[in-house]
Amino acid sequence: MAEFDRGSLTLFGTRIVSELIGFVSLIYFARTLGATGLGVFFTFQTLASVLGVFTKLGIPGATVKRISQSESASQRGAYLAAALLLLVPPFLLVTAALVVVEPTVVAYADLGVVVPLLVLVLAVRAGARLAVTALRGERRIASSAGIELLGQVARVAVSVGLLLAGFGVLGLIYGLAAGPVSQAVVGYLVLDTRVARPTRADVASLFDFSKYTAGMEVSALAYNWGDTLVLAAFATKAAVGVYETAWKLSVVPLLGAQVVGVALAPSVTRWHEDGDWDRIESAFSEAVTAAVALVIPALVGAFLLGDAIISALYGFGSGGLIFLVLVVGQVPQAVKNVTQNTLFGIDRPAPVFWTNLLTLVGNVAGNLLLVPEYGMLGAATATVVTAGIAAVSQVAVLRRHLRLRVAWDTLGWQVLSATVMGGALVAVRPAVPTDSAVGVVGLVLFAAAVYGGCLLGHAKIRTRVVRAVPWG
């Protein structure tokens, strides 16, 4: 378990830095471009993310699985080459489709040069994603984390530089391409696996598993971008800007769950091959409590400070309620990050595919039903409901294979710590101005310190933290 914990901690640390960079940069972007300009960028980003699912078709996710199972360098190289080959046809098809429907895409995005920019971003993102997932397949979680951080730094640096140079929204889009370019170049340089000639069986094996990992990516698409995709069609670009800002803020507490899921999958794969079911069950129990460790206090914080955060930091007059609803949805999503990676690890991809398909259909249908009438609130509600359905469905499937246990003592301590944090916030808030960014950030840091201090008062949690650090 120590290897899993340390891999998680390394990835968590780099993603904390990455999220901090993204958090600060988004404040600058919002204040520079306003809600409407930011909405145009978010609409482009949504299109790139949606189309990216169809250009990758689950290939990077399947590459993690197959490379982690390979016992020789030549076999790993064959799978990497097979992945590169499989990425080409869908990319060409998506590019051709974009050219055909260019007028419609231009009108939807409200951006004249949207198609060539989409093709550029799709190409570099596919290459970068494959490099990062290949590193994870080699179980080099720390290296993949460093590459991810590099991409974030490059994206923000280029975006800020071009904004200062007067490029406006286009500056953010060029930054969106610069990040994955840096990831792809450095990722392939540090990768131990080298391309080798694949056999037809290698290609078939990768493709067979990619059908299921594509389902996971489609689910992520539905949860992360389905609401914005529909909202952009029915609402103003300003509404898109406010909603997507609230969304990006709400997923920050999901960081722990994402890290746990990424680090869990290769470890569960290895334990499954060794027949060590007890270890898998123990890891699942610990992973669930770790996954919700940041979401629980975020719920309390969003309830008490949501309006102040959106107003003081981003300058938007609305969005606090949307932020709170979206944070509620991170609870089932955190659990789902653990369940679906565990299912992949025990070689049960089919249930993940079908539950994710259910998520996609439900989320799109819910958004189409609610967004025209309720706007941003409808989008947030549909997303939360479908996240809950997906999580419950995957837990039900996993119970057929594992004895699922919840560490109620640890979970209860997390809830108690968040409650103490909330009480402390209520006590000090009257003395702190919440109409300024400094005051709001100060309250958030104070709340984090109270929650962290209370959390470390639990012996089991404290032991896990000590075990996870490199010198533990």
Tab-separated table of C-alpha atoms in Angstrom:
chain	number	residue	atom	x	y	z
A	1	MET	CA	0.000	0.000	0.000
A	2	ALA	CA	2.912	2.389	0.603
A	3	GLU	CA	3.739	2.471	-3.126
A	4	PHE	CA	0.115	3.304	-3.930
A	5	ASP	CA	-0.004	5.999	-1.231
A	6	ARG	CA	3.253	7.626	-2.333
A	7	GLY	CA	2.224	7.603	-5.971
A	8	SER	CA	-1.054	9.220	-4.957
A	9	LEU	CA	0.705	11.826	-2.814
A	10	THR	CA	3.133	12.794	-5.589
A	11	LEU	CA	0.326	13.146	-8.106
A	12	PHE	CA	-1.792	14.987	-5.558
A	13	GLY	CA	0.994	17.465	-4.802
A	14	THR	CA	1.624	18.325	-8.430
A	15	ARG	CA	-2.081	18.631	-9.150
A	16	ILE	CA	-2.524	20.931	-6.169
A	17	VAL	CA	0.121	23.208	-7.696
A	18	SER	CA	-1.505	22.845	-11.114
A	19	GLU	CA	-4.957	23.686	-9.759
A	20	LEU	CA	-3.554	26.672	-7.881
A	21	ILE	CA	-2.023	27.982	-11.106
A	22	GLY	CA	-5.295	27.411	-12.943
A	23	PHE	CA	-7.302	28.996	-10.118
A	24	VAL	CA	-5.263	32.195	-10.073
A	25	SER	CA	-5.090	32.434	-13.859
A	26	LEU	CA	-8.865	32.030	-14.199
A	27	ILE	CA	-9.373	35.017	-11.906
A	28	TYR	CA	-7.114	37.070	-14.183
A	29	PHE	CA	-8.822	35.795	-17.341
A	30	ALA	CA	-12.300	36.548	-15.946
A	31	ARG	CA	-11.367	40.077	-14.926
A	32	THR	CA	-9.618	40.725	-18.259
A	33	LEU	CA	-12.144	39.234	-20.694
A	34	GLY	CA	-15.381	39.440	-18.687
A	35	ALA	CA	-18.112	36.798	-18.621
A	36	THR	CA	-18.892	37.044	-22.353
A	37	GLY	CA	-15.291	36.727	-23.565
A	38	LEU	CA	-14.693	33.891	-21.148
A	39	GLY	CA	-17.894	32.258	-22.411
A	40	VAL	CA	-16.561	32.235	-25.986
A	41	PHE	CA	-13.371	30.551	-24.804
A	42	PHE	CA	-15.259	27.994	-22.711
A	43	THR	CA	-17.487	27.188	-25.682
A	44	PHE	CA	-14.376	26.480	-27.763
A	45	GLN	CA	-12.893	24.408	-24.941
A	46	THR	CA	-16.128	22.420	-24.705
A	47	LEU	CA	-16.081	21.662	-28.424
A	48	ALA	CA	-12.434	20.587	-28.222
A	49	SER	CA	-13.151	18.289	-25.284
A	50	VAL	CA	-16.263	16.743	-26.846
A	51	LEU	CA	-14.580	16.128	-30.190
A	52	GLY	CA	-11.464	14.898	-28.393
A	53	VAL	CA	-13.387	11.902	-27.103
A	54	PHE	CA	-14.122	10.877	-30.684
A	55	THR	CA	-10.541	11.397	-31.859
A	56	LYS	CA	-9.128	9.220	-29.056
A	57	LEU	CA	-11.898	6.586	-28.770
A	58	GLY	CA	-10.526	5.265	-25.486
A	59	ILE	CA	-7.096	4.424	-26.935
A	60	PRO	CA	-5.000	6.250	-24.282
A	61	GLY	CA	-6.941	4.606	-21.441
A	62	ALA	CA	-6.521	1.165	-22.982
A	63	THR	CA	-2.803	1.868	-23.390
A	64	VAL	CA	-2.423	2.243	-19.610
A	65	LYS	CA	-3.981	-1.180	-19.103
A	66	ARG	CA	-2.034	-3.037	-21.784
A	67	ILE	CA	1.368	-1.467	-21.043
A	68	SER	CA	0.962	-2.120	-17.309
A	69	GLN	CA	0.252	-5.790	-18.118
A	70	SER	CA	3.248	-6.176	-20.460
A	71	GLU	CA	6.295	-8.018	-19.151
A	72	SER	CA	8.807	-6.984	-21.825
A	73	ALA	CA	10.005	-3.714	-23.350
A	74	SER	CA	9.230	-4.949	-26.858
A	75	GLN	CA	5.646	-5.737	-25.925
A	76	ARG	CA	5.189	-2.299	-24.382
A	77	GLY	CA	6.637	-0.728	-27.522
A	78	ALA	CA	4.276	-2.716	-29.706
A	79	TYR	CA	1.266	-1.480	-27.763
A	80	LEU	CA	2.516	2.117	-27.970
A	81	ALA	CA	2.879	1.819	-31.749
A	82	ALA	CA	-0.547	0.205	-32.010
A	83	ALA	CA	-2.013	3.121	-30.072
A	84	LEU	CA	-0.425	5.641	-32.432
A	85	LEU	CA	-1.813	3.780	-35.445
A	86	LEU	CA	-5.305	3.567	-33.989
A	87	LEU	CA	-5.411	7.302	-33.255
A	88	VAL	CA	-4.967	8.348	-36.892
A	89	PRO	CA	-8.276	7.257	-38.541
A	90	PRO	CA	-10.669	8.848	-36.018
A	91	PHE	CA	-8.681	12.081	-36.058
A	92	LEU	CA	-8.949	12.286	-39.846
A	93	LEU	CA	-12.684	11.529	-39.746
A	94	VAL	CA	-13.364	14.216	-37.147
A	95	THR	CA	-11.294	16.720	-39.125
A	96	ALA	CA	-13.244	15.964	-42.301
A	97	ALA	CA	-16.552	16.317	-40.459
A	98	LEU	CA	-15.507	19.703	-39.068
A	99	VAL	CA	-14.692	20.983	-42.545
A	100	VAL	CA	-18.117	19.893	-43.815
A	101	VAL	CA	-20.096	21.574	-41.013
A	102	GLU	CA	-17.805	24.590	-40.575
A	103	PRO	CA	-20.535	27.276	-40.927
A	104	THR	CA	-22.613	25.665	-38.179
A	105	VAL	CA	-19.620	25.338	-35.853
A	106	VAL	CA	-18.619	28.968	-36.465
A	107	ALA	CA	-22.122	30.170	-35.569
A	108	TYR	CA	-22.265	27.996	-32.458
A	109	ALA	CA	-18.853	29.073	-31.152
A	110	ASP	CA	-19.173	32.712	-32.268
A	111	LEU	CA	-15.578	32.472	-33.514
A	112	GLY	CA	-14.597	32.770	-37.177
A	113	VAL	CA	-11.405	30.667	-37.109
A	114	VAL	CA	-12.802	27.955	-34.867
A	115	VAL	CA	-12.302	24.937	-37.175
A	116	PRO	CA	-8.537	25.189	-37.869
A	117	LEU	CA	-7.948	25.962	-34.199
A	118	LEU	CA	-9.992	22.920	-33.176
A	119	VAL	CA	-7.975	20.670	-35.488
A	120	LEU	CA	-4.731	22.003	-33.993
A	121	VAL	CA	-5.844	21.489	-30.389
A	122	LEU	CA	-7.264	18.018	-31.088
A	123	ALA	CA	-4.007	16.857	-32.672
A	124	VAL	CA	-1.670	18.019	-29.922
A	125	ARG	CA	-4.003	16.861	-27.154
A	126	ALA	CA	-4.176	13.326	-28.546
A	127	GLY	CA	-0.389	13.070	-28.678
A	128	ALA	CA	0.066	14.485	-25.191
A	129	ARG	CA	-2.600	12.246	-23.689
A	130	LEU	CA	-0.952	9.144	-25.104
A	131	ALA	CA	2.449	10.137	-23.698
A	132	VAL	CA	1.042	10.718	-20.207
A	133	THR	CA	-0.981	7.502	-20.154
A	134	ALA	CA	2.002	5.475	-21.396
A	135	LEU	CA	3.996	6.782	-18.422
A	136	ARG	CA	1.185	5.673	-16.125
A	137	GLY	CA	1.244	2.268	-17.777
A	138	GLU	CA	4.923	2.085	-16.790
A	139	ARG	CA	3.704	2.861	-13.241
A	140	ARG	CA	5.675	6.118	-13.291
A	141	ILE	CA	2.969	8.133	-11.589
A	142	ALA	CA	5.374	10.845	-10.409
A	143	SER	CA	6.725	11.391	-13.937
A	144	SER	CA	3.247	11.614	-15.440
A	145	ALA	CA	2.327	14.107	-12.721
A	146	GLY	CA	5.304	16.279	-13.599
A	147	ILE	CA	4.344	16.237	-17.274
A	148	GLU	CA	0.801	17.296	-16.411
A	149	LEU	CA	2.108	20.189	-14.333
A	150	LEU	CA	4.414	21.248	-17.167
A	151	GLY	CA	1.437	21.428	-19.513
A	152	GLN	CA	-0.500	23.627	-17.124
A	153	VAL	CA	2.436	26.000	-16.644
A	154	ALA	CA	2.980	26.269	-20.405
A	155	ARG	CA	-0.730	26.838	-21.065
A	156	VAL	CA	-1.063	29.630	-18.530
A	157	ALA	CA	2.248	31.287	-19.434
A	158	VAL	CA	1.404	31.444	-23.140
A	159	SER	CA	-2.183	32.553	-22.441
A	160	VAL	CA	-1.133	35.386	-20.126
A	161	GLY	CA	1.606	36.509	-22.496
A	162	LEU	CA	-0.757	36.641	-25.466
A	163	LEU	CA	-3.463	38.394	-23.450
A	164	LEU	CA	-0.966	41.078	-22.501
A	165	ALA	CA	-0.053	41.334	-26.189
A	166	GLY	CA	-3.690	42.023	-27.069
A	167	PHE	CA	-4.747	38.673	-28.556
A	168	GLY	CA	-7.917	38.480	-26.439
A	169	VAL	CA	-9.804	35.176	-26.543
A	170	LEU	CA	-7.415	33.818	-29.179
A	171	GLY	CA	-4.608	34.110	-26.645
A	172	LEU	CA	-6.355	31.606	-24.376
A	173	ILE	CA	-6.942	29.242	-27.283
A	174	TYR	CA	-3.298	29.319	-28.374
A	175	GLY	CA	-2.386	28.643	-24.762
A	176	LEU	CA	-4.726	25.661	-24.834
A	177	ALA	CA	-2.595	24.244	-27.659
A	178	ALA	CA	0.772	25.158	-26.117
A	179	GLY	CA	0.187	23.082	-22.978
A	180	PRO	CA	-0.199	19.699	-24.699
A	181	VAL	CA	2.661	20.459	-27.103
A	182	SER	CA	5.041	20.749	-24.157
A	183	GLN	CA	3.572	17.596	-22.583
A	184	ALA	CA	3.966	15.552	-25.754
A	185	VAL	CA	7.565	16.618	-26.424
A	186	VAL	CA	8.842	16.050	-22.893
A	187	GLY	CA	6.641	13.006	-22.309
A	188	TYR	CA	8.036	11.040	-25.233
A	189	LEU	CA	11.585	12.067	-24.314
A	190	VAL	CA	11.341	10.636	-20.779
A	191	LEU	CA	9.278	7.577	-21.712
A	192	ASP	CA	11.199	4.309	-21.289
A	193	THR	CA	8.990	2.536	-23.813
A	194	ARG	CA	10.121	2.851	-27.415
A	195	VAL	CA	7.966	2.202	-30.447
A	196	ALA	CA	8.209	-1.362	-31.789
A	197	ARG	CA	6.482	-3.092	-34.675
A	198	PRO	CA	3.021	-4.200	-33.527
A	199	THR	CA	1.321	-7.383	-34.636
A	200	ARG	CA	-2.277	-7.595	-35.735
A	201	ALA	CA	-3.003	-9.259	-32.394
A	202	ASP	CA	-1.507	-6.282	-30.524
A	203	VAL	CA	-3.718	-3.854	-32.417
A	204	ALA	CA	-6.774	-6.041	-31.880
A	205	SER	CA	-6.070	-6.427	-28.158
A	206	LEU	CA	-5.726	-2.683	-27.674
A	207	PHE	CA	-8.805	-1.942	-29.742
A	208	ASP	CA	-10.922	-4.500	-27.892
A	209	PHE	CA	-10.181	-2.915	-24.529
A	210	SER	CA	-10.466	0.629	-25.883
A	211	LYS	CA	-14.146	0.021	-26.594
A	212	TYR	CA	-14.683	-0.011	-22.845
A	213	THR	CA	-12.302	2.788	-21.873
A	214	ALA	CA	-14.071	4.887	-24.495
A	215	GLY	CA	-17.178	4.429	-22.376
A	216	MET	CA	-15.371	5.944	-19.409
A	217	GLU	CA	-14.262	8.896	-21.536
A	218	VAL	CA	-17.802	9.362	-22.810
A	219	SER	CA	-19.005	9.447	-19.209
A	220	ALA	CA	-16.393	12.077	-18.376
A	221	LEU	CA	-17.573	13.982	-21.449
A	222	ALA	CA	-21.182	13.840	-20.272
A	223	TYR	CA	-20.332	14.902	-16.740
A	224	ASN	CA	-17.723	17.548	-17.525
A	225	TRP	CA	-18.994	19.060	-20.757
A	226	GLY	CA	-22.543	17.877	-21.567
A	227	ASP	CA	-24.126	20.671	-19.563
A	228	THR	CA	-21.957	23.402	-21.083
A	229	LEU	CA	-22.511	21.993	-24.579
A	230	VAL	CA	-26.283	22.342	-24.206
A	231	LEU	CA	-26.072	25.635	-22.306
A	232	ALA	CA	-24.027	27.220	-25.097
A	233	ALA	CA	-26.838	26.435	-27.527
A	234	PHE	CA	-29.658	27.912	-25.415
A	235	ALA	CA	-28.059	30.640	-23.286
A	236	THR	CA	-25.828	33.665	-23.756
A	237	LYS	CA	-22.053	33.384	-23.826
A	238	ALA	CA	-22.045	35.376	-20.564
A	239	ALA	CA	-24.114	32.622	-18.903
A	240	VAL	CA	-21.659	30.058	-20.249
A	241	GLY	CA	-18.798	32.058	-18.754
A	242	VAL	CA	-20.397	32.239	-15.299
A	243	TYR	CA	-21.491	28.592	-15.303
A	244	GLU	CA	-18.189	27.180	-16.470
A	245	THR	CA	-16.295	29.306	-13.950
A	246	ALA	CA	-18.498	27.901	-11.165
A	247	TRP	CA	-17.947	24.421	-12.574
A	248	LYS	CA	-14.168	24.725	-12.676
A	249	LEU	CA	-14.185	25.970	-9.110
A	250	SER	CA	-16.433	23.094	-8.006
A	251	VAL	CA	-14.141	20.382	-9.395
A	252	VAL	CA	-11.162	21.550	-7.320
A	253	PRO	CA	-12.241	19.393	-4.327
A	254	LEU	CA	-12.575	16.443	-6.723
A	255	LEU	CA	-8.812	16.563	-7.180
A	256	GLY	CA	-8.223	14.015	-4.425
A	257	ALA	CA	-10.625	11.528	-6.006
A	258	GLN	CA	-9.038	11.934	-9.438
A	259	VAL	CA	-5.575	11.320	-8.023
A	260	VAL	CA	-6.715	8.278	-6.058
A	261	GLY	CA	-8.381	6.825	-9.151
A	262	VAL	CA	-5.338	7.331	-11.380
A	263	ALA	CA	-2.970	5.737	-8.851
A	264	LEU	CA	-5.411	2.946	-7.959
A	265	ALA	CA	-5.988	1.390	-11.392
A	266	PRO	CA	-2.450	0.013	-12.099
A	267	SER	CA	-2.124	-1.262	-8.525
A	268	VAL	CA	-5.476	-3.067	-8.624
A	269	THR	CA	-4.504	-4.590	-11.975
A	270	ARG	CA	-1.353	-6.053	-10.439
A	271	TRP	CA	-3.147	-7.336	-7.316
A	272	HIS	CA	-5.883	-8.855	-9.463
A	273	GLU	CA	-3.327	-10.749	-11.535
A	274	ASP	CA	-1.802	-12.023	-8.261
A	275	GLY	CA	-5.222	-13.056	-6.960
A	276	ASP	CA	-4.867	-10.774	-3.933
A	277	TRP	CA	-8.538	-9.880	-3.463
A	278	ASP	CA	-8.127	-8.921	0.199
A	279	ARG	CA	-5.648	-6.226	-0.788
A	280	ILE	CA	-8.020	-4.879	-3.424
A	281	GLU	CA	-10.889	-4.707	-0.940
A	282	SER	CA	-8.724	-2.951	1.626
A	283	ALA	CA	-7.459	-0.456	-0.963
A	284	PHE	CA	-11.007	0.257	-2.127
A	285	SER	CA	-12.140	1.053	1.412
A	286	GLU	CA	-9.250	3.454	1.968
A	287	ALA	CA	-9.613	4.961	-1.502
A	288	VAL	CA	-13.265	5.918	-0.988
A	289	THR	CA	-12.562	7.839	2.214
A	290	ALA	CA	-9.554	9.525	0.597
A	291	ALA	CA	-11.637	10.430	-2.464
A	292	VAL	CA	-14.243	12.381	-0.475
A	293	ALA	CA	-11.770	13.962	1.954
A	294	LEU	CA	-11.781	17.287	0.097
A	295	VAL	CA	-15.372	17.191	-1.139
A	296	ILE	CA	-16.953	17.087	2.331
A	297	PRO	CA	-15.439	20.376	3.586
A	298	ALA	CA	-16.035	21.926	0.162
A	299	LEU	CA	-19.778	21.412	0.655
A	300	VAL	CA	-19.663	23.370	3.896
A	301	GLY	CA	-17.472	26.064	2.365
A	302	ALA	CA	-19.673	26.452	-0.721
A	303	PHE	CA	-22.761	26.839	1.461
A	304	LEU	CA	-21.183	29.520	3.643
A	305	LEU	CA	-18.959	31.363	1.148
A	306	GLY	CA	-20.204	30.478	-2.358
A	307	ASP	CA	-21.663	33.879	-3.262
A	308	ALA	CA	-18.687	35.742	-1.805
A	309	ILE	CA	-16.180	33.608	-3.725
A	310	ILE	CA	-17.883	34.077	-7.101
A	311	SER	CA	-18.399	37.817	-6.585
A	312	ALA	CA	-15.128	38.865	-4.939
A	313	LEU	CA	-12.763	36.719	-6.992
A	314	TYR	CA	-14.319	36.693	-10.459
A	315	GLY	CA	-16.437	39.833	-10.431
A	316	PHE	CA	-19.659	38.019	-11.383
A	317	GLY	CA	-22.974	39.090	-9.871
A	318	SER	CA	-24.433	35.568	-9.904
A	319	GLY	CA	-23.284	31.969	-9.700
A	320	GLY	CA	-23.106	31.227	-5.962
A	321	LEU	CA	-26.103	28.868	-5.967
A	322	ILE	CA	-24.844	27.161	-9.128
A	323	PHE	CA	-21.489	26.630	-7.444
A	324	LEU	CA	-23.142	25.008	-4.406
A	325	VAL	CA	-25.269	22.647	-6.507
A	326	LEU	CA	-22.245	21.597	-8.558
A	327	VAL	CA	-20.203	20.867	-5.419
A	328	VAL	CA	-23.017	18.561	-4.238
A	329	GLY	CA	-22.528	16.614	-7.463
A	330	GLN	CA	-18.861	16.035	-6.690
A	331	VAL	CA	-19.772	13.613	-3.872
A	332	PRO	CA	-21.096	10.829	-6.151
A	333	GLN	CA	-18.489	11.710	-8.756
A	334	ALA	CA	-15.714	11.181	-6.199
A	335	VAL	CA	-17.056	7.716	-5.392
A	336	LYS	CA	-17.390	6.935	-9.100
A	337	ASN	CA	-13.733	7.799	-9.693
A	338	VAL	CA	-12.841	4.968	-7.329
A	339	THR	CA	-15.436	2.411	-8.454
A	340	GLN	CA	-14.755	2.630	-12.180
A	341	ASN	CA	-10.978	2.437	-11.776
A	342	THR	CA	-11.425	-0.575	-9.504
A	343	LEU	CA	-13.679	-2.238	-12.088
A	344	PHE	CA	-11.063	-1.647	-14.774
A	345	GLY	CA	-8.375	-3.011	-12.483
A	346	ILE	CA	-10.243	-6.291	-11.922
A	347	ASP	CA	-10.803	-6.553	-15.679
A	348	ARG	CA	-14.525	-5.758	-15.654
A	349	PRO	CA	-14.737	-2.983	-18.257
A	350	ALA	CA	-18.172	-3.889	-19.647
A	351	PRO	CA	-20.176	-2.635	-16.626
A	352	VAL	CA	-18.225	0.626	-16.737
A	353	PHE	CA	-19.151	1.041	-20.387
A	354	TRP	CA	-22.856	0.474	-19.815
A	355	THR	CA	-23.143	2.640	-16.702
A	356	ASN	CA	-21.283	5.417	-18.486
A	357	LEU	CA	-23.573	5.109	-21.481
A	358	LEU	CA	-26.472	5.515	-19.063
A	359	THR	CA	-24.779	8.631	-17.693
A	360	LEU	CA	-24.347	10.102	-21.164
A	361	VAL	CA	-27.955	9.565	-22.213
A	362	GLY	CA	-29.341	10.729	-18.875
A	363	ASN	CA	-27.213	13.845	-18.686
A	364	VAL	CA	-27.880	15.003	-22.221
A	365	ALA	CA	-31.612	14.292	-21.870
A	366	GLY	CA	-31.751	16.046	-18.506
A	367	ASN	CA	-29.933	19.091	-19.834
A	368	LEU	CA	-32.136	19.306	-22.919
A	369	LEU	CA	-35.184	19.119	-20.659
A	370	LEU	CA	-34.089	21.558	-17.958
A	371	VAL	CA	-31.727	24.084	-19.580
A	372	PRO	CA	-34.275	25.806	-21.877
A	373	GLU	CA	-36.516	26.461	-18.850
A	374	TYR	CA	-34.102	26.924	-15.953
A	375	GLY	CA	-30.814	27.872	-17.615
A	376	MET	CA	-27.707	27.442	-15.479
A	377	LEU	CA	-29.610	25.912	-12.548
A	378	GLY	CA	-31.174	23.336	-14.861
A	379	ALA	CA	-27.768	22.377	-16.238
A	380	ALA	CA	-26.313	21.984	-12.752
A	381	THR	CA	-29.274	19.920	-11.519
A	382	ALA	CA	-29.175	17.523	-14.475
A	383	THR	CA	-25.452	16.983	-14.003
A	384	VAL	CA	-25.788	16.243	-10.279
A	385	VAL	CA	-28.650	13.766	-10.744
A	386	THR	CA	-26.903	11.773	-13.462
A	387	ALA	CA	-23.671	11.660	-11.449
A	388	GLY	CA	-25.607	10.098	-8.586
A	389	ILE	CA	-27.228	7.511	-10.848
A	390	ALA	CA	-23.864	6.516	-12.334
A	391	ALA	CA	-22.186	6.153	-8.932
A	392	VAL	CA	-24.990	4.025	-7.469
A	393	SER	CA	-25.015	1.805	-10.575
A	394	GLN	CA	-21.270	1.139	-10.437
A	395	VAL	CA	-21.299	0.439	-6.703
A	396	ALA	CA	-24.080	-2.109	-7.266
A	397	VAL	CA	-22.024	-3.847	-9.960
A	398	LEU	CA	-18.825	-3.839	-7.905
A	399	ARG	CA	-20.610	-5.453	-4.959
A	400	ARG	CA	-20.976	-8.596	-7.071
A	401	HIS	CA	-17.195	-9.000	-7.175
A	402	LEU	CA	-15.894	-7.474	-3.936
A	403	ARG	CA	-16.899	-7.268	-0.304
A	404	LEU	CA	-17.280	-3.520	-0.156
A	405	ARG	CA	-16.544	-1.932	3.174
A	406	VAL	CA	-16.646	1.699	4.229
A	407	ALA	CA	-14.313	3.017	6.907
A	408	TRP	CA	-17.110	4.680	8.851
A	409	ASP	CA	-14.825	5.877	11.624
A	410	THR	CA	-12.619	7.757	9.157
A	411	LEU	CA	-15.594	9.080	7.192
A	412	GLY	CA	-17.306	10.213	10.380
A	413	TRP	CA	-14.172	12.048	11.467
A	414	GLN	CA	-14.055	13.850	8.129
A	415	VAL	CA	-17.666	14.988	8.580
A	416	LEU	CA	-16.946	16.096	12.153
A	417	SER	CA	-13.849	18.019	11.020
A	418	ALA	CA	-15.856	19.778	8.298
A	419	THR	CA	-18.532	20.674	10.860
A	420	VAL	CA	-15.929	22.198	13.175
A	421	MET	CA	-14.526	24.090	10.200
A	422	GLY	CA	-17.983	25.455	9.382
A	423	GLY	CA	-18.493	26.600	12.952
A	424	ALA	CA	-15.144	28.368	12.918
A	425	LEU	CA	-16.052	30.123	9.651
A	426	VAL	CA	-19.366	31.332	11.057
A	427	ALA	CA	-17.538	32.686	14.108
A	428	VAL	CA	-14.855	34.665	12.258
A	429	ARG	CA	-16.736	35.743	9.113
A	430	PRO	CA	-18.274	38.916	10.625
A	431	ALA	CA	-14.774	40.233	11.309
A	432	VAL	CA	-13.498	39.668	7.751
A	433	PRO	CA	-14.621	41.699	4.691
A	434	THR	CA	-16.064	39.280	2.130
A	435	ASP	CA	-16.356	41.867	-0.633
A	436	SER	CA	-12.615	41.739	-1.326
A	437	ALA	CA	-10.493	38.981	-2.829
A	438	VAL	CA	-8.011	39.206	0.047
A	439	GLY	CA	-10.730	38.693	2.644
A	440	VAL	CA	-12.302	35.735	0.845
A	441	VAL	CA	-8.973	34.011	0.205
A	442	GLY	CA	-8.057	34.554	3.841
A	443	LEU	CA	-11.275	32.856	4.968
A	444	VAL	CA	-10.686	29.923	2.609
A	445	LEU	CA	-7.131	29.444	3.892
A	446	PHE	CA	-8.354	29.706	7.485
A	447	ALA	CA	-11.020	27.071	6.821
A	448	ALA	CA	-8.486	24.760	5.175
A	449	ALA	CA	-6.152	25.077	8.158
A	450	VAL	CA	-8.934	24.278	10.635
A	451	TYR	CA	-10.126	21.272	8.628
A	452	GLY	CA	-6.606	19.940	8.084
A	453	GLY	CA	-5.726	20.314	11.746
A	454	CYS	CA	-8.875	18.503	12.852
A	455	LEU	CA	-8.336	15.775	10.268
A	456	LEU	CA	-4.837	15.002	11.546
A	457	GLY	CA	-6.298	14.491	14.999
A	458	HIS	CA	-7.462	11.064	13.811
A	459	ALA	CA	-4.738	8.474	14.393
A	460	LYS	CA	-5.524	6.375	11.311
A	461	ILE	CA	-5.528	9.379	8.985
A	462	ARG	CA	-2.327	10.696	10.525
A	463	THR	CA	-0.665	7.292	10.025
A	464	ARG	CA	-1.645	7.219	6.350
A	465	VAL	CA	-0.214	10.686	5.781
A	466	VAL	CA	3.078	9.744	7.462
A	467	ARG	CA	3.234	6.527	5.458
A	468	ALA	CA	2.613	8.348	2.207
A	469	VAL	CA	5.310	10.994	2.492
A	470	PRO	CA	8.699	10.037	1.000
A	471	TRP	CA	10.437	10.018	4.379
A	472	GLY	CA	7.624	8.063	6.086
